[in-house]
Amino acid sequence: MDTKDLEERLGYQFSNKKLLEQALTHSSMTTDIHRNYERLEFLGDRILGVTIADMLCNTFKNEPEGALAQRFVCLVCKDMVAEIMKGLGVSDFIKTVNPSVKYKATVLCDVGEALIAAIYLDSGAIETAQDFVKRHWTAHIDKKSRPKKDYKTMLQEKTAAKKLPAPLYRMLKKTGPEHEPVFSVQVTVGDKFEAVGSSGTIRHAEQDAAEKMLIEMGVIDG
């Protein structure tokens, strides 16, 4: 497997190519724990966590622990790691029996964490792995780590306060390829209000629908 292009995207050249190959190998290819990425993922998850925590403490010096914790969760979550790996084109290099699996957020996240560990083990310096994290996460640390508003809870509270029926959510359809689906969800409040939201997950589609409902009800600005 020629990984030169991937190494350029990662910004790191491996001395031990077997470590890189291991970080890219799904357990469906081999159950040998020294040849698939599962152990590397375990280690990389810890390196990612401590690096992000350090970055947050240095960036937001006056924020309380609760706010830092919310930002931390956003930056180390499956969707964030997967988004960064997708942007680096890592999917093209993942080795798995089922090709569609390599596009799943869970797998991309696992591989991302495994790559962090592989860089650490290959370089022999945790600082090198942390530099990799800083290089690819810094752009997300402010905007993407802001705690997202819970529009579903807000809608629930507003309808209760106005003595309206509780919001009801219903999935309308699922479109797009299996590895990148789009869900459309409808929310209704009695027979007076209705809105439709869409996103890559049902949970986020519900949030989108709730936000649009709140706009329709005049609770928030569009």
mmCIF file of C-alpha atoms in Angstrom:
data_model
loop_
_atom_site.group_PDB
_atom_site.id
_atom_site.type_symbol
_atom_site.label_atom_id
_atom_site.label_comp_id
_atom_site.label_asym_id
_atom_site.label_seq_id
_atom_site.Cartn_x
_atom_site.Cartn_y
_atom_site.Cartn_z
ATOM 1 C CA MET A 1 0.000 0.000 0.000
ATOM 2 C CA ASP A 2 1.499 3.325 -1.124
ATOM 3 C CA THR A 3 0.865 5.753 1.719
ATOM 4 C CA LYS A 4 3.089 8.619 0.583
ATOM 5 C CA ASP A 5 0.102 10.814 -0.307
ATOM 6 C CA LEU A 6 -1.561 10.129 3.039
ATOM 7 C CA GLU A 7 1.627 10.903 4.968
ATOM 8 C CA GLU A 8 1.839 14.247 3.175
ATOM 9 C CA ARG A 9 -1.740 15.036 4.187
ATOM 10 C CA LEU A 10 -1.060 14.014 7.777
ATOM 11 C CA GLY A 11 2.102 16.089 7.875
ATOM 12 C CA TYR A 12 4.160 13.195 9.217
ATOM 13 C CA GLN A 13 6.481 10.671 7.534
ATOM 14 C CA PHE A 14 6.592 7.243 9.181
ATOM 15 C CA SER A 15 9.890 5.442 9.666
ATOM 16 C CA ASN A 16 8.045 2.227 10.528
ATOM 17 C CA LYS A 17 5.442 1.801 7.783
ATOM 18 C CA LYS A 18 3.989 -1.220 9.579
ATOM 19 C CA LEU A 19 2.716 1.049 12.343
ATOM 20 C CA LEU A 20 0.891 3.164 9.788
ATOM 21 C CA GLU A 21 -0.516 0.061 8.123
ATOM 22 C CA GLN A 22 -1.713 -1.251 11.489
ATOM 23 C CA ALA A 23 -3.446 2.058 12.251
ATOM 24 C CA LEU A 24 -5.360 1.725 8.984
ATOM 25 C CA THR A 25 -6.354 -1.945 9.363
ATOM 26 C CA HIS A 26 -9.900 -2.749 10.503
ATOM 27 C CA SER A 27 -10.473 -5.829 12.675
ATOM 28 C CA SER A 28 -12.485 -7.424 9.849
ATOM 29 C CA MET A 29 -9.171 -7.895 8.024
ATOM 30 C CA THR A 30 -7.463 -9.663 10.925
ATOM 31 C CA THR A 31 -8.246 -10.565 14.520
ATOM 32 C CA ASP A 32 -4.544 -10.310 15.395
ATOM 33 C CA ILE A 33 -4.467 -7.461 17.933
ATOM 34 C CA HIS A 34 -0.941 -6.562 16.831
ATOM 35 C CA ARG A 35 -2.019 -6.096 13.221
ATOM 36 C CA ASN A 36 -5.348 -4.245 13.510
ATOM 37 C CA TYR A 37 -5.893 -0.773 14.943
ATOM 38 C CA GLU A 38 -7.814 -1.550 18.142
ATOM 39 C CA ARG A 39 -4.919 -1.287 20.633
ATOM 40 C CA LEU A 40 -3.595 1.813 18.876
ATOM 41 C CA GLU A 41 -7.060 3.365 19.070
ATOM 42 C CA PHE A 42 -7.077 2.826 22.849
ATOM 43 C CA LEU A 43 -3.755 4.631 23.257
ATOM 44 C CA GLY A 44 -4.537 7.382 20.775
ATOM 45 C CA ASP A 45 -7.806 8.199 22.509
ATOM 46 C CA ARG A 46 -5.870 9.004 25.698
ATOM 47 C CA ILE A 47 -3.299 11.138 23.887
ATOM 48 C CA LEU A 48 -6.053 13.046 22.090
ATOM 49 C CA GLY A 49 -7.880 13.656 25.366
ATOM 50 C CA VAL A 50 -4.956 15.088 27.312
ATOM 51 C CA THR A 51 -3.845 17.192 24.324
ATOM 52 C CA ILE A 52 -7.281 18.727 23.787
ATOM 53 C CA ALA A 53 -7.652 19.384 27.531
ATOM 54 C CA ASP A 54 -4.308 21.199 27.535
ATOM 55 C CA MET A 55 -5.234 23.210 24.430
ATOM 56 C CA LEU A 56 -8.539 24.277 25.977
ATOM 57 C CA CYS A 57 -6.956 25.347 29.268
ATOM 58 C CA ASN A 58 -4.413 27.452 27.393
ATOM 59 C CA THR A 59 -6.932 28.946 24.957
ATOM 60 C CA PHE A 60 -9.806 29.722 27.336
ATOM 61 C CA LYS A 61 -7.977 30.816 30.469
ATOM 62 C CA ASN A 62 -11.020 32.382 32.139
ATOM 63 C CA GLU A 63 -13.660 29.754 31.409
ATOM 64 C CA PRO A 64 -14.995 27.590 34.268
ATOM 65 C CA GLU A 65 -14.575 23.828 34.305
ATOM 66 C CA GLY A 66 -18.124 23.208 33.095
ATOM 67 C CA ALA A 67 -17.672 25.258 29.928
ATOM 68 C CA LEU A 68 -14.305 23.620 29.224
ATOM 69 C CA ALA A 69 -15.884 20.193 29.674
ATOM 70 C CA GLN A 70 -18.581 21.002 27.109
ATOM 71 C CA ARG A 71 -15.980 22.159 24.604
ATOM 72 C CA PHE A 72 -13.876 19.068 25.311
ATOM 73 C CA VAL A 73 -16.760 16.713 24.541
ATOM 74 C CA CYS A 74 -17.343 18.452 21.196
ATOM 75 C CA LEU A 75 -13.683 18.216 20.172
ATOM 76 C CA VAL A 76 -13.056 14.555 21.032
ATOM 77 C CA CYS A 77 -16.455 13.188 19.977
ATOM 78 C CA LYS A 78 -16.817 10.631 17.210
ATOM 79 C CA ASP A 79 -18.262 13.099 14.710
ATOM 80 C CA MET A 80 -15.457 15.641 15.162
ATOM 81 C CA VAL A 81 -12.619 13.119 14.795
ATOM 82 C CA ALA A 82 -14.394 11.558 11.805
ATOM 83 C CA GLU A 83 -14.862 14.970 10.175
ATOM 84 C CA ILE A 84 -11.154 15.740 10.471
ATOM 85 C CA MET A 85 -10.144 12.329 9.125
ATOM 86 C CA LYS A 86 -12.621 12.637 6.263
ATOM 87 C CA GLY A 87 -11.083 15.994 5.377
ATOM 88 C CA LEU A 88 -7.661 14.344 5.231
ATOM 89 C CA GLY A 89 -8.965 11.653 2.877
ATOM 90 C CA VAL A 90 -8.136 8.843 5.301
ATOM 91 C CA SER A 91 -11.062 6.687 4.097
ATOM 92 C CA ASP A 92 -9.213 5.917 0.859
ATOM 93 C CA PHE A 93 -6.472 4.127 2.811
ATOM 94 C CA ILE A 94 -8.471 2.105 5.363
ATOM 95 C CA LYS A 95 -8.181 -1.658 4.913
ATOM 96 C CA THR A 96 -11.453 -3.488 5.572
ATOM 97 C CA VAL A 97 -13.403 -6.440 4.188
ATOM 98 C CA ASN A 98 -16.516 -4.324 3.578
ATOM 99 C CA PRO A 99 -15.577 -1.158 1.621
ATOM 100 C CA SER A 100 -18.633 0.796 2.853
ATOM 101 C CA VAL A 101 -17.424 0.484 6.462
ATOM 102 C CA LYS A 102 -14.474 2.790 5.841
ATOM 103 C CA TYR A 103 -16.834 5.754 5.450
ATOM 104 C CA LYS A 104 -18.621 5.242 8.772
ATOM 105 C CA ALA A 105 -17.982 7.900 11.403
ATOM 106 C CA THR A 106 -17.198 5.270 14.042
ATOM 107 C CA VAL A 107 -14.466 3.697 11.918
ATOM 108 C CA LEU A 108 -13.011 7.045 10.858
ATOM 109 C CA CYS A 109 -12.870 8.097 14.504
ATOM 110 C CA ASP A 110 -11.165 4.849 15.526
ATOM 111 C CA VAL A 111 -8.593 5.205 12.752
ATOM 112 C CA GLY A 112 -7.974 8.844 13.675
ATOM 113 C CA GLU A 113 -7.164 7.884 17.250
ATOM 114 C CA ALA A 114 -5.031 4.975 16.041
ATOM 115 C CA LEU A 115 -3.027 7.307 13.801
ATOM 116 C CA ILE A 116 -2.290 9.578 16.770
ATOM 117 C CA ALA A 117 -0.901 6.600 18.691
ATOM 118 C CA ALA A 118 1.039 5.349 15.670
ATOM 119 C CA ILE A 119 2.730 8.738 15.292
ATOM 120 C CA TYR A 120 3.657 8.686 18.984
ATOM 121 C CA LEU A 121 5.111 5.167 18.839
ATOM 122 C CA ASP A 122 6.925 5.788 15.558
ATOM 123 C CA SER A 123 8.498 9.059 16.686
ATOM 124 C CA GLY A 124 9.102 8.004 20.278
ATOM 125 C CA ALA A 125 7.932 11.435 21.402
ATOM 126 C CA ILE A 126 4.448 12.219 22.654
ATOM 127 C CA GLU A 127 5.055 15.849 21.666
ATOM 128 C CA THR A 128 5.107 14.799 18.002
ATOM 129 C CA ALA A 129 1.693 13.183 18.341
ATOM 130 C CA GLN A 130 0.426 16.240 20.185
ATOM 131 C CA ASP A 131 1.751 18.485 17.418
ATOM 132 C CA PHE A 132 -0.309 16.424 14.964
ATOM 133 C CA VAL A 133 -3.436 16.972 17.069
ATOM 134 C CA LYS A 134 -2.759 20.697 17.413
ATOM 135 C CA ARG A 135 -2.154 21.026 13.679
ATOM 136 C CA HIS A 136 -5.473 19.470 12.714
ATOM 137 C CA TRP A 137 -7.724 20.458 15.646
ATOM 138 C CA THR A 138 -6.745 24.110 16.175
ATOM 139 C CA ALA A 139 -9.043 25.341 13.400
ATOM 140 C CA HIS A 140 -11.999 23.760 15.212
ATOM 141 C CA ILE A 141 -11.194 24.695 18.785
ATOM 142 C CA ASP A 142 -13.222 27.910 18.946
ATOM 143 C CA LYS A 143 -16.115 27.719 16.494
ATOM 144 C CA LYS A 144 -16.754 23.970 16.548
ATOM 145 C CA SER A 145 -16.278 23.578 20.293
ATOM 146 C CA ARG A 146 -18.954 26.062 21.263
ATOM 147 C CA PRO A 147 -21.683 24.145 23.096
ATOM 148 C CA LYS A 148 -24.611 23.618 20.753
ATOM 149 C CA LYS A 149 -28.042 24.791 21.787
ATOM 150 C CA ASP A 150 -30.497 22.038 22.652
ATOM 151 C CA TYR A 151 -33.431 23.152 20.527
ATOM 152 C CA LYS A 152 -35.486 20.055 21.385
ATOM 153 C CA THR A 153 -35.409 20.874 25.085
ATOM 154 C CA MET A 154 -36.098 24.534 24.344
ATOM 155 C CA LEU A 155 -39.134 23.603 22.236
ATOM 156 C CA GLN A 156 -40.388 21.225 24.911
ATOM 157 C CA GLU A 157 -40.151 23.970 27.535
ATOM 158 C CA LYS A 158 -41.791 26.617 25.342
ATOM 159 C CA THR A 159 -44.761 24.428 24.385
ATOM 160 C CA ALA A 160 -45.292 23.474 28.023
ATOM 161 C CA ALA A 161 -45.165 27.135 29.074
ATOM 162 C CA LYS A 162 -47.748 28.018 26.415
ATOM 163 C CA LYS A 163 -49.898 25.008 27.421
ATOM 164 C CA LEU A 164 -49.577 23.554 23.916
ATOM 165 C CA PRO A 165 -49.403 19.821 23.075
ATOM 166 C CA ALA A 166 -45.969 18.222 23.430
ATOM 167 C CA PRO A 167 -43.874 18.151 20.226
ATOM 168 C CA LEU A 168 -44.123 14.927 18.214
ATOM 169 C CA TYR A 169 -41.240 13.819 15.977
ATOM 170 C CA ARG A 170 -41.603 11.516 12.971
ATOM 171 C CA MET A 171 -38.975 10.413 10.464
ATOM 172 C CA LEU A 172 -40.208 11.137 6.946
ATOM 173 C CA LYS A 173 -37.481 9.632 4.797
ATOM 174 C CA LYS A 174 -33.875 8.582 4.465
ATOM 175 C CA THR A 175 -31.972 9.507 1.306
ATOM 176 C CA GLY A 176 -28.393 9.436 0.052
ATOM 177 C CA PRO A 177 -25.813 6.618 -0.022
ATOM 178 C CA GLU A 178 -25.502 4.206 2.888
ATOM 179 C CA HIS A 179 -22.215 5.715 4.053
ATOM 180 C CA GLU A 180 -23.545 9.290 3.935
ATOM 181 C CA PRO A 181 -27.315 9.225 4.601
ATOM 182 C CA VAL A 182 -29.617 12.224 5.010
ATOM 183 C CA PHE A 183 -32.576 11.900 7.371
ATOM 184 C CA SER A 184 -35.661 14.115 7.159
ATOM 185 C CA VAL A 185 -37.694 14.490 10.353
ATOM 186 C CA GLN A 186 -41.011 16.247 10.897
ATOM 187 C CA VAL A 187 -42.018 17.838 14.187
ATOM 188 C CA THR A 188 -45.589 18.871 14.946
ATOM 189 C CA VAL A 189 -47.166 20.708 17.852
ATOM 190 C CA GLY A 190 -50.850 19.843 17.796
ATOM 191 C CA ASP A 191 -52.390 20.762 14.444
ATOM 192 C CA LYS A 192 -51.149 24.343 14.509
ATOM 193 C CA PHE A 193 -47.376 24.150 13.981
ATOM 194 C CA GLU A 194 -45.253 21.950 11.719
ATOM 195 C CA ALA A 195 -41.611 21.974 10.613
ATOM 196 C CA VAL A 196 -39.182 19.636 8.843
ATOM 197 C CA GLY A 197 -35.469 19.287 9.529
ATOM 198 C CA SER A 198 -32.734 17.243 7.891
ATOM 199 C CA SER A 199 -29.235 16.079 8.795
ATOM 200 C CA GLY A 200 -26.856 13.131 8.644
ATOM 201 C CA THR A 201 -28.274 11.604 11.834
ATOM 202 C CA ILE A 202 -31.834 11.344 13.162
ATOM 203 C CA ARG A 203 -30.801 13.110 16.371
ATOM 204 C CA HIS A 204 -29.396 16.111 14.512
ATOM 205 C CA ALA A 205 -32.374 16.151 12.127
ATOM 206 C CA GLU A 206 -34.686 16.387 15.144
ATOM 207 C CA GLN A 207 -32.639 19.305 16.473
ATOM 208 C CA ASP A 208 -32.857 21.009 13.079
ATOM 209 C CA ALA A 209 -36.632 20.504 12.973
ATOM 210 C CA ALA A 210 -37.013 21.849 16.519
ATOM 211 C CA GLU A 211 -34.942 24.933 15.643
ATOM 212 C CA LYS A 212 -37.137 25.628 12.601
ATOM 213 C CA MET A 213 -40.253 25.172 14.718
ATOM 214 C CA LEU A 214 -38.972 27.699 17.261
ATOM 215 C CA ILE A 215 -38.362 30.155 14.409
ATOM 216 C CA GLU A 216 -41.879 29.556 13.079
ATOM 217 C CA MET A 217 -43.324 30.146 16.545
ATOM 218 C CA GLY A 218 -41.367 33.399 16.842
ATOM 219 C CA VAL A 219 -39.362 32.191 19.836
ATOM 220 C CA ILE A 220 -35.958 32.660 18.157
ATOM 221 C CA ASP A 221 -34.801 34.621 15.121
ATOM 222 C CA GLY A 222 -34.190 32.833 11.863
#
